[in-house]
Short mmCIF file of C-alpha atoms in Angstrom, two decimals:
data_model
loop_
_atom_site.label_atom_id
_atom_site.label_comp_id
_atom_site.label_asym_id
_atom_site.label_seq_id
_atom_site.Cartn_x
_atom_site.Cartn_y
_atom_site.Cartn_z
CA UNK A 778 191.76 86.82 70.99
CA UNK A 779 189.26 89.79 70.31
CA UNK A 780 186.04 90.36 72.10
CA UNK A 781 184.11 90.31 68.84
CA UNK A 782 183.92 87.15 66.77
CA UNK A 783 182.18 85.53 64.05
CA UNK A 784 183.01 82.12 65.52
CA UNK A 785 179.97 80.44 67.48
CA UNK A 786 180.37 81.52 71.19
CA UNK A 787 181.32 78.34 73.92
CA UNK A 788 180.86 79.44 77.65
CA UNK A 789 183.25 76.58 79.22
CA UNK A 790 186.71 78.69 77.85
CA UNK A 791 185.78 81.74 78.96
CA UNK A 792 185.31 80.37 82.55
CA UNK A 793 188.37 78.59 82.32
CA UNK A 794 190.33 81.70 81.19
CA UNK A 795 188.87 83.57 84.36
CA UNK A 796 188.84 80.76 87.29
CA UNK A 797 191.81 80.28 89.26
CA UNK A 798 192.41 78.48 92.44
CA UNK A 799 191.49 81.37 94.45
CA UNK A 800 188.67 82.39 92.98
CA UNK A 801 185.82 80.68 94.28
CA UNK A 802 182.92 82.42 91.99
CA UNK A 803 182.61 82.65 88.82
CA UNK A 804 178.90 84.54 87.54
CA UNK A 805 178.30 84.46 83.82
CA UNK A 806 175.47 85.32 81.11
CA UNK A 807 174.39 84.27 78.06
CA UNK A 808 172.23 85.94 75.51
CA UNK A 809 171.01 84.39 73.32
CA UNK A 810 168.92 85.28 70.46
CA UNK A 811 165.07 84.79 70.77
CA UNK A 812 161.95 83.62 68.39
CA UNK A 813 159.90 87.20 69.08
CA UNK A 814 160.97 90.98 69.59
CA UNK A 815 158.31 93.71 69.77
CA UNK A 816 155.40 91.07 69.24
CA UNK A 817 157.04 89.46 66.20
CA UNK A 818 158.10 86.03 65.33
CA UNK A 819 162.15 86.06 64.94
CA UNK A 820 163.57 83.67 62.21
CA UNK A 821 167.92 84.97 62.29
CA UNK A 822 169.80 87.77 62.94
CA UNK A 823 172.57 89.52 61.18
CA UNK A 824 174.90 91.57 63.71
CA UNK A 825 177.52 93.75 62.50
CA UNK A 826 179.78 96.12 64.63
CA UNK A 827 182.32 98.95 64.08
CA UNK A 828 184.57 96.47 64.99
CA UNK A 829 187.46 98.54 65.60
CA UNK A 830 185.71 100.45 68.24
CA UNK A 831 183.67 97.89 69.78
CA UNK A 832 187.01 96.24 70.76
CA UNK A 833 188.41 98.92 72.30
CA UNK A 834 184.45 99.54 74.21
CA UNK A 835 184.77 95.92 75.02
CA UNK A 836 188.03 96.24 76.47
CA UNK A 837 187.36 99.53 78.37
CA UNK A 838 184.34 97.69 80.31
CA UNK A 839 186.10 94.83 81.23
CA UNK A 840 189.07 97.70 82.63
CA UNK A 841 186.80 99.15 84.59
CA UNK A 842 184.96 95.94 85.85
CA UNK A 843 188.40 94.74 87.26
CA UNK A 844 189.41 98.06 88.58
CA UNK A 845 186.28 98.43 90.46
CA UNK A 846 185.93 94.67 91.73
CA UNK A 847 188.36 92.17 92.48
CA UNK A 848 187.62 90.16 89.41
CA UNK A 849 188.86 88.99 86.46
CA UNK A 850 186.42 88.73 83.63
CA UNK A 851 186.05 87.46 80.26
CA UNK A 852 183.74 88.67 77.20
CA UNK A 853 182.89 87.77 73.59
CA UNK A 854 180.07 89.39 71.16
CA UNK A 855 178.90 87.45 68.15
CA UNK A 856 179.03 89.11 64.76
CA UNK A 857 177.16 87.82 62.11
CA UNK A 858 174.28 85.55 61.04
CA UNK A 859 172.54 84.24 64.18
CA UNK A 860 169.81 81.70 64.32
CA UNK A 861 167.49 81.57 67.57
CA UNK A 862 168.38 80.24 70.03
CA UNK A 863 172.33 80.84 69.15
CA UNK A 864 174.60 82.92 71.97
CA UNK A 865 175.07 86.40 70.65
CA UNK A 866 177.05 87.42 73.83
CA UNK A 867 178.48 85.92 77.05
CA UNK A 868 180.19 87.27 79.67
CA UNK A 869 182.22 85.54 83.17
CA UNK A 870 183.75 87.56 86.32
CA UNK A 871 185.11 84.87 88.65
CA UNK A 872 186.38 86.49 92.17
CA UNK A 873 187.08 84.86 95.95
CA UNK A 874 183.46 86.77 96.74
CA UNK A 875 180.17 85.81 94.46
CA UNK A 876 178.91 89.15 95.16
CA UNK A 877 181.92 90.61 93.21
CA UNK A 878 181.62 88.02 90.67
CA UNK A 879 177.68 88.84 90.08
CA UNK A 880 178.18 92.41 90.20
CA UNK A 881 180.65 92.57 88.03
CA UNK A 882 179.35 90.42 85.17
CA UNK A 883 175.99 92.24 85.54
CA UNK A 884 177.78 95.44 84.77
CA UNK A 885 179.69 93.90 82.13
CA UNK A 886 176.56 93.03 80.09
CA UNK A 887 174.55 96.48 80.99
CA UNK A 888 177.53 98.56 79.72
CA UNK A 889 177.99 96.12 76.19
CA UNK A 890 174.29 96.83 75.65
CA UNK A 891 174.59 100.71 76.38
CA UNK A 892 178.23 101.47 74.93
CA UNK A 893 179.45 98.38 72.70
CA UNK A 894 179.05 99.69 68.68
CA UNK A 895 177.00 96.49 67.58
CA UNK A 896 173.99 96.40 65.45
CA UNK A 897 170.92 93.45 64.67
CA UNK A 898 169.09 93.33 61.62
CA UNK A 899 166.14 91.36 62.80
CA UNK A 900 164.39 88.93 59.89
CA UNK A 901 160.88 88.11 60.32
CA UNK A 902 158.98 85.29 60.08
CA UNK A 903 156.62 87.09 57.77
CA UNK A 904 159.25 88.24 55.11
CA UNK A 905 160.02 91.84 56.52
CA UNK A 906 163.58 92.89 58.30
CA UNK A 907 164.48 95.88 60.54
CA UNK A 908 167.10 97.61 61.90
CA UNK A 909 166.69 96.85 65.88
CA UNK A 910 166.35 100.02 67.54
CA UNK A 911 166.41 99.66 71.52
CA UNK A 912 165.51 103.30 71.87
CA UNK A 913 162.30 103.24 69.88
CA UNK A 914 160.30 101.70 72.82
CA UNK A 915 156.50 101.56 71.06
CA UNK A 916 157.54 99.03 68.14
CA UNK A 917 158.52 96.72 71.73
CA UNK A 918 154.93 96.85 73.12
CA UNK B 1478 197.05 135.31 53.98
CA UNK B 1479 194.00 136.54 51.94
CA UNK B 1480 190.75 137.40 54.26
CA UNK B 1481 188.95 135.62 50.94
CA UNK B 1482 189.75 131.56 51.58
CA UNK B 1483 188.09 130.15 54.65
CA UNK B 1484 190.02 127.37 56.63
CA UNK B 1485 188.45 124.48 55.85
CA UNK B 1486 189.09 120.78 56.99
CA UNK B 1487 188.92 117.36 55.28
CA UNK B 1488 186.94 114.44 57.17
CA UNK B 1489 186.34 110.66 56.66
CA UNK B 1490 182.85 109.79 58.25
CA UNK B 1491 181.95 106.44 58.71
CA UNK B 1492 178.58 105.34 58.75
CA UNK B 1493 177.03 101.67 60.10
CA UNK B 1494 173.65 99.89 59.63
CA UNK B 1495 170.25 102.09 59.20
CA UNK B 1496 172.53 105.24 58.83
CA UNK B 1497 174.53 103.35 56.37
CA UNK B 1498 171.63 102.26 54.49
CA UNK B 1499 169.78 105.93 54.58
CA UNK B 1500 172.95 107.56 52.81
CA UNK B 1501 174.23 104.74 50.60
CA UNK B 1502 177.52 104.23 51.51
CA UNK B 1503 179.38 102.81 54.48
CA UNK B 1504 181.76 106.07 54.40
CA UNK B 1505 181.57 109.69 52.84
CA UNK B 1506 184.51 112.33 52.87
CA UNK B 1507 183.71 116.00 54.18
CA UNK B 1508 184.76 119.18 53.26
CA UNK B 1509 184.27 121.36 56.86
CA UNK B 1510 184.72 124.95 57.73
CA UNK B 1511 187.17 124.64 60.06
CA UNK B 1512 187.69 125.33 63.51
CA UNK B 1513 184.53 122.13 63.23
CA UNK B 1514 182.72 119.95 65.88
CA UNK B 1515 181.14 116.71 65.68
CA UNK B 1516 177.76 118.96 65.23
CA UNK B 1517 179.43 120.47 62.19
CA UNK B 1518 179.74 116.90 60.76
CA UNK B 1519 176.61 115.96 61.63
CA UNK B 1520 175.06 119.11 60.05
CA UNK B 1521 176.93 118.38 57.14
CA UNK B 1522 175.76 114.73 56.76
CA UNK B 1523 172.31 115.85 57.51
CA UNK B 1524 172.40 117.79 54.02
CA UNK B 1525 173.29 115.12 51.71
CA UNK B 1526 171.10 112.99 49.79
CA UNK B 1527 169.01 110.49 52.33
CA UNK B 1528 170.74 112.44 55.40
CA UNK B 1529 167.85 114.00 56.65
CA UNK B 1530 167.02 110.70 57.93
CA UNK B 1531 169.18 110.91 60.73
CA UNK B 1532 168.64 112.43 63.90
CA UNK B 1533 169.73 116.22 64.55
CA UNK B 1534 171.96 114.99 68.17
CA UNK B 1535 173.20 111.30 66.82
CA UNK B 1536 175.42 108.89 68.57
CA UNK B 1537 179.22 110.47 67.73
CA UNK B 1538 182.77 108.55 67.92
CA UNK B 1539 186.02 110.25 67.42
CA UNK B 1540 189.07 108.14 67.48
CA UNK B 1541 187.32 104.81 68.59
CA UNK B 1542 185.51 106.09 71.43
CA UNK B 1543 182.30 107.99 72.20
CA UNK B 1544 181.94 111.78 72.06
CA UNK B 1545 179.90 114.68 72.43
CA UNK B 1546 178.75 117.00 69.47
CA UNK B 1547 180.87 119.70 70.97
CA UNK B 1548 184.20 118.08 70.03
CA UNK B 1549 186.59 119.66 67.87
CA UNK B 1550 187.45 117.71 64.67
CA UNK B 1551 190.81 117.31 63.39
CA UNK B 1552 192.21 116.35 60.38
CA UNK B 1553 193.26 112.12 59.90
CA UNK B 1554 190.64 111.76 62.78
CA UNK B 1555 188.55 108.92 62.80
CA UNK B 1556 185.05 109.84 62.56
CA UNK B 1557 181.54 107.69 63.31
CA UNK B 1558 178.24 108.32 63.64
CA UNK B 1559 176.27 105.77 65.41
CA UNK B 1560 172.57 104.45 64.59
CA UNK B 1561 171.05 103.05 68.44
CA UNK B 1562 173.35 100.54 69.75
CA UNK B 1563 172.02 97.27 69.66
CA UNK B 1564 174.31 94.89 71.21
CA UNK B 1565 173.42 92.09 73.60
CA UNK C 539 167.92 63.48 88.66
CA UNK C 540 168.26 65.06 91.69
CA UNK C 541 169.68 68.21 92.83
CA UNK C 542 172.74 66.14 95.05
CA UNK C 543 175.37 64.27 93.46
CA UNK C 544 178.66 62.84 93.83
CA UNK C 545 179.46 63.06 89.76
CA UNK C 546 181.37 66.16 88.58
CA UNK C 547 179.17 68.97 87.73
CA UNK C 548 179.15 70.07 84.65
CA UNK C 549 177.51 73.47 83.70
CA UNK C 550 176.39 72.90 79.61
CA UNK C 551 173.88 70.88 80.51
CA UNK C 552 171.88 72.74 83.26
CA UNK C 553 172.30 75.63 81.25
CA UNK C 554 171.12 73.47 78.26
CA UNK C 555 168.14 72.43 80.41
CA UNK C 556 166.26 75.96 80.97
CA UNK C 557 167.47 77.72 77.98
CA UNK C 558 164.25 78.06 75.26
CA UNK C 559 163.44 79.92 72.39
CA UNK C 560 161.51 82.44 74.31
CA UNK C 561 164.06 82.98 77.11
CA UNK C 562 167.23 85.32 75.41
CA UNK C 563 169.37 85.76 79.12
CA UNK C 564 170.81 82.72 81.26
CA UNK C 565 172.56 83.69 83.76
CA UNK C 566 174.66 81.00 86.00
CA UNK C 567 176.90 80.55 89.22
CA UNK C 568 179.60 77.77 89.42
CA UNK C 569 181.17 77.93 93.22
CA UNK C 570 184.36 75.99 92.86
CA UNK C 571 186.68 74.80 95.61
CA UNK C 572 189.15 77.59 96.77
CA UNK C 573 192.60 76.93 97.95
CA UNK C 574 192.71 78.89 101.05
CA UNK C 575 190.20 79.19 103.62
CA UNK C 576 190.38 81.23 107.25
CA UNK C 577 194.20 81.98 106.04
CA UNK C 578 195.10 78.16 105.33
CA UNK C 579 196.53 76.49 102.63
CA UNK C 580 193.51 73.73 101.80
CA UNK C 581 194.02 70.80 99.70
CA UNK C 582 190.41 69.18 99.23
CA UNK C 583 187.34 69.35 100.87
CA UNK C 584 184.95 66.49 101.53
CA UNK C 585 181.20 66.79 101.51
CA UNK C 586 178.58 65.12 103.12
CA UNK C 587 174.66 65.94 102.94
CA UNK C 588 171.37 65.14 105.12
CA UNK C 589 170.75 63.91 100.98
CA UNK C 590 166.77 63.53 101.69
CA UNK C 591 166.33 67.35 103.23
CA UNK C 592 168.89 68.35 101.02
CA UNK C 593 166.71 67.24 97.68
CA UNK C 594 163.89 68.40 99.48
CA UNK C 595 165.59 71.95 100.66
CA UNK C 596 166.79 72.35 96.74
CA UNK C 597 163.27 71.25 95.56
CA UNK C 598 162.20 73.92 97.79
CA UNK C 599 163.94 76.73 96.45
CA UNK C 600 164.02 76.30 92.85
CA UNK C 601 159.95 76.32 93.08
CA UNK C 602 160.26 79.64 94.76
CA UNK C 603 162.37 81.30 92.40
CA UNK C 604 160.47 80.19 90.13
CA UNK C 605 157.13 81.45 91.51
CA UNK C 606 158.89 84.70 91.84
CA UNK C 607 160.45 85.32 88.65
CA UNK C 608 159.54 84.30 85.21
CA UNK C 609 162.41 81.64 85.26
CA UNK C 610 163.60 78.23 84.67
CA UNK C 611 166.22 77.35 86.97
CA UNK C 612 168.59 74.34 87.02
CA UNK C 613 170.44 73.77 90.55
CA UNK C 614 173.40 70.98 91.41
CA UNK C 615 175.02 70.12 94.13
CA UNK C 616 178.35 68.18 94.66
CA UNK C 617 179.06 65.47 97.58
CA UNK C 618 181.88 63.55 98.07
CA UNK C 619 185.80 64.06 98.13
CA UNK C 620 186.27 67.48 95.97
CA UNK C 621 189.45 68.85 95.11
CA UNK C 622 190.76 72.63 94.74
CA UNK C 623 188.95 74.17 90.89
CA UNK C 624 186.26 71.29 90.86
CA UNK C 625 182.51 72.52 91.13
CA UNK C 626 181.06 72.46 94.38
CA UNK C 627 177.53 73.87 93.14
CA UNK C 628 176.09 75.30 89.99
CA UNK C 629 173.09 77.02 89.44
CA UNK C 630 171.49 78.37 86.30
CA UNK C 631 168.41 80.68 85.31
CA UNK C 632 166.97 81.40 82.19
CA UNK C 633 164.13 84.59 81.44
CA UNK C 634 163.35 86.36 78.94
CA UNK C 635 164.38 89.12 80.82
CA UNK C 636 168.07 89.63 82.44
CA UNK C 637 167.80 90.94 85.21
CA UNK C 638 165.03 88.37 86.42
CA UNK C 639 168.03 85.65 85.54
CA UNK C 640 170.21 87.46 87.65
CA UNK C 641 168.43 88.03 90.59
CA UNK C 642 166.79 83.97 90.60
CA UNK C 643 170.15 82.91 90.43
CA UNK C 644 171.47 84.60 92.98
CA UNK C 645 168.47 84.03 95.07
CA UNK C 646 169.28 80.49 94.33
CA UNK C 647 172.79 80.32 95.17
CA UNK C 648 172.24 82.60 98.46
CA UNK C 649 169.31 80.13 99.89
CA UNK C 650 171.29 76.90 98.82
CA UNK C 651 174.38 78.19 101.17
CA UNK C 652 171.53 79.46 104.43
CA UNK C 653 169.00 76.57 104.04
CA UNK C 654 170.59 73.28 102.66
CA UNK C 655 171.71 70.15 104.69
CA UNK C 656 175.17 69.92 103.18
CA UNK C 657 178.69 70.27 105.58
CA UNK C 658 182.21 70.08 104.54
CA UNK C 659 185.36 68.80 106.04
CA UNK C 660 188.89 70.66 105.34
CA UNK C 661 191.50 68.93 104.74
CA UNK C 662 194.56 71.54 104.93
CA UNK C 663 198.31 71.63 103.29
CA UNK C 664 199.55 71.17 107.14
CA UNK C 665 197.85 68.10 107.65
CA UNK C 666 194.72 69.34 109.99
CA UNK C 667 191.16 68.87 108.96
CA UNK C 668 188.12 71.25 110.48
CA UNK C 669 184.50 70.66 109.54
CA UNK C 670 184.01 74.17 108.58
CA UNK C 671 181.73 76.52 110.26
CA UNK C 672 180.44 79.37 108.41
CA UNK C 673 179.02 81.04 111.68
CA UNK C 674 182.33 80.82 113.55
CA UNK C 675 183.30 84.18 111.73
CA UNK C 676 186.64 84.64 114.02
CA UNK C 677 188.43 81.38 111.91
CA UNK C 678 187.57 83.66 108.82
CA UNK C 679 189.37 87.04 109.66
CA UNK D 890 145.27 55.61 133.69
CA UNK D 891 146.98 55.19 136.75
CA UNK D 892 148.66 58.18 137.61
CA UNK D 893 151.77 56.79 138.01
CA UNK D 894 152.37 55.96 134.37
CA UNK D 895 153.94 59.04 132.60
CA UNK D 896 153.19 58.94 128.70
CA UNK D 897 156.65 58.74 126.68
CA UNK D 898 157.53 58.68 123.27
CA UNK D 899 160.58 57.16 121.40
CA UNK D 900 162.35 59.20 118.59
CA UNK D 901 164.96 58.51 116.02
CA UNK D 902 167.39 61.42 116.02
CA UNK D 903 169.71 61.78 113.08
CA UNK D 904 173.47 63.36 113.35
CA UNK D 905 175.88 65.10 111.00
CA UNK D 906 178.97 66.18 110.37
CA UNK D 907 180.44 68.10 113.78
CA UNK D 908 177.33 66.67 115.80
CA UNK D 909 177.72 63.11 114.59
CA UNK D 910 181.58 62.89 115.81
CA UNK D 911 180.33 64.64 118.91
CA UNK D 912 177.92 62.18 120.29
CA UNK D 913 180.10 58.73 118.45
CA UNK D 914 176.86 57.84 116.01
CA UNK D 915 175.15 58.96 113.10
CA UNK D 916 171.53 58.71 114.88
CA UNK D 917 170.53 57.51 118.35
CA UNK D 918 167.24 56.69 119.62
CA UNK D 919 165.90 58.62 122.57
CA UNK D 920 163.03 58.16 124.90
CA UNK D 921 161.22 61.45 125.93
CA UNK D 922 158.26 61.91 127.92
CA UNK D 923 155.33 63.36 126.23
CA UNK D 924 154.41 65.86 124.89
CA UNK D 925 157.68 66.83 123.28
CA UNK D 926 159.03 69.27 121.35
CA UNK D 927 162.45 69.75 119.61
CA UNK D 928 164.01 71.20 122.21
CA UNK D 929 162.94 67.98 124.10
CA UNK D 930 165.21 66.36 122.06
CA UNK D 931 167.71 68.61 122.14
CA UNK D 932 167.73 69.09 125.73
CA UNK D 933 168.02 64.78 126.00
CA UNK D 934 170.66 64.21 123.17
CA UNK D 935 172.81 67.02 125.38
CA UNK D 936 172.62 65.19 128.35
CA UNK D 937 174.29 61.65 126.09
CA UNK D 938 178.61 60.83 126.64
CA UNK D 939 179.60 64.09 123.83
CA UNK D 940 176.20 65.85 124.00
CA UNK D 941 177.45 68.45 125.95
CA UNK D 942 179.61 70.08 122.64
CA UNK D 943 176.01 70.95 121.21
CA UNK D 944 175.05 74.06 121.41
CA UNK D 945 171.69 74.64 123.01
CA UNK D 946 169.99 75.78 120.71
CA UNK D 947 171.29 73.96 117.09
CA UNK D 948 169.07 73.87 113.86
CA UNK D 949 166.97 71.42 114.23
CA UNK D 950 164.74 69.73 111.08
CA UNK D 951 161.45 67.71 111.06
CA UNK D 952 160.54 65.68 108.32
CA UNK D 953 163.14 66.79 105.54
CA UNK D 954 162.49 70.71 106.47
CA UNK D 955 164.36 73.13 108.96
CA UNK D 956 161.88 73.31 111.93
CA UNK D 957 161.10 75.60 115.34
CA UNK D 958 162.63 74.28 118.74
CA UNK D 959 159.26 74.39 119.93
CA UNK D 960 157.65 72.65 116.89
CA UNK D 961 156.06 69.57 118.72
CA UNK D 962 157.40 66.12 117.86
CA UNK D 963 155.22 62.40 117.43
CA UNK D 964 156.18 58.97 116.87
CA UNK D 965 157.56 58.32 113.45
CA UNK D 966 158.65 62.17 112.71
CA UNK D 967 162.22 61.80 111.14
CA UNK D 968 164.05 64.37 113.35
CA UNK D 969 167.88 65.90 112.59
CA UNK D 970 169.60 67.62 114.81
CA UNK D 971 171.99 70.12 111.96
CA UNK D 972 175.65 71.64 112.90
CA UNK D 973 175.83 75.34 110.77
CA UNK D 974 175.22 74.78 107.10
CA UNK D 975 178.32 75.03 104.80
CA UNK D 976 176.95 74.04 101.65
CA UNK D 977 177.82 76.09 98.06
#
């Protein structure tokens, strides 16, 4: 199964498809969309990724995740129309330490919000919609 | 062969979300000098219709990963440039 | 309901309990039972509590997290005859920011395993059982 | 008060795990002279049939929270005596 999916996200099978009997840990994250962004009240979401791409990102992070910890780890990105309170991502590293298994899934989620080809159109409680742009710091005030 | 015809080099770009939107299409095909970088592209995409609403240094991909503007271009190569990332 | 039980632990609905519109990261910690310990082959673990101090203890250090982060935090403990995979604690925390759900939940998880009442016996593929000791760090080379 | 008459105190002392197969009971009641502190206690439940597999100086808790050996104890404190945590 892909990392990107227009399917609503469940936590429970991506911990199962990381625990096993002797890994003791398992850290995940949800995020999950929220009612304001930059001081505005946040009605949906439409995501949309170069799919393609963010796969291969997606797969790449997870690589290097495992190759740097002793942890296996499991990640899925929501594509498409999102309602608050709905998971956009999640991510799970299960390993015999908890360290490993935080560290790991923390780095998971930094790097698919720094590398991962996705993109929000946010829709606004007062009619307008935007391109989110994380770099554009002032609009987040 | 005749000093008169410049190499040249035949590009598909694609193009996502706000960049998407600011050219009107999802994908446009470029004719490049060539040897050509990602910069090249970018220049080039900058002088269309609505392109001067991108950024001079965009987010590049080449071939399904991330690149600089320094990389050569080569012809069947999957280009991308990226508006801000916004995954998460 | 309390922070001990002897039910399975299932992590939906903690993380169900803290998520909110405003708060877009949850991050969570299952620690399941492993099936090797010290270099032996375990087959179940039984766990007892001091259950009073151990509500108490847990009572304790969700308000702190809490204090110290902008969080909600769900925390649950297991008792009782547990076998290798099932959920021997979970802990989640929801923020509006990530990395303040990171860091309470670890917090969480780190203070549950140095400050609460709870012990466990070892029952072992060779037939010994061991209360284990997680000071006696010789048995753990 | 005749001089003779030493104050004492009487404690419930509750046992876990390691400690409570140690000593044979899951709380005992001791009798220590007073003023005492936790490592009153201590010192007395070491000196019981089993006692002597207790370190000397174990957690010790006072009223549902961990607690100094030299935290003073009264009548009616619910005291524990704790082997090494191995919770999560």
């Amino acid at each position: 199964m892909g990392f990107v999916t227009a399917e609503p996200i469940e936590l429970a099978p991506l911990i199962a498809a990381v625990q096993a009997p002797e890994r003791g840990g398992v850290a995940s994250f949800l995020g999950l969309v929220r009612n304001h962004h930059g001081g505005r009240a946040v009605l949906r979401l439409e995501y949309s990724a170069y799919a393609p791409m963010a796969e291969a990102e997606c797969a790449r992070i997870v690589a290097e995740a495992e190759g740097r910890w002793q942890v296996s780890v499991a990640l899925r990105h929501r594509v498409g129309s999102l309602a608050v309170g709905d998971v956009a991502v999640a991510a799970a590293a299960a390993s015999a330490h908890r360290e490993a298994a935080f560290a790991a899934c923390r780095y998971v989620i930094e790097e698919v919000k720094r590398r991962v080809p996705i993109w929000k159109r946010e829709f606004h409680a007062d009619g307008t919609e935007v391109w989110v742009d994380p770099t554009a710091t002032l609009q987040h005030a | 062969m005749p000093a008169s015809i410049t190499p040249s080099l035949t590009v598909r770009v694609l193009l996502f979300a706000s960049y998407a939107d600011a050219l009107g299409a999802e994908s446009v095909s470029l004719t490049l000098p060539s040897p050509a970088t990602l910069a090249t592209v970018v220049e080039h995409l900058r002088a269309l219709p609505g392109g001067e609403q991108l950024p001079a240094k965009p987010l590049c991909a080449r071939n399904l990963a991330h690149a600089a503007a320094d990389e050569p271009v080569a012809a069947g190569d999957e280009i991308a440039i990226l508006p801000p990332l916004a995954g998460g």
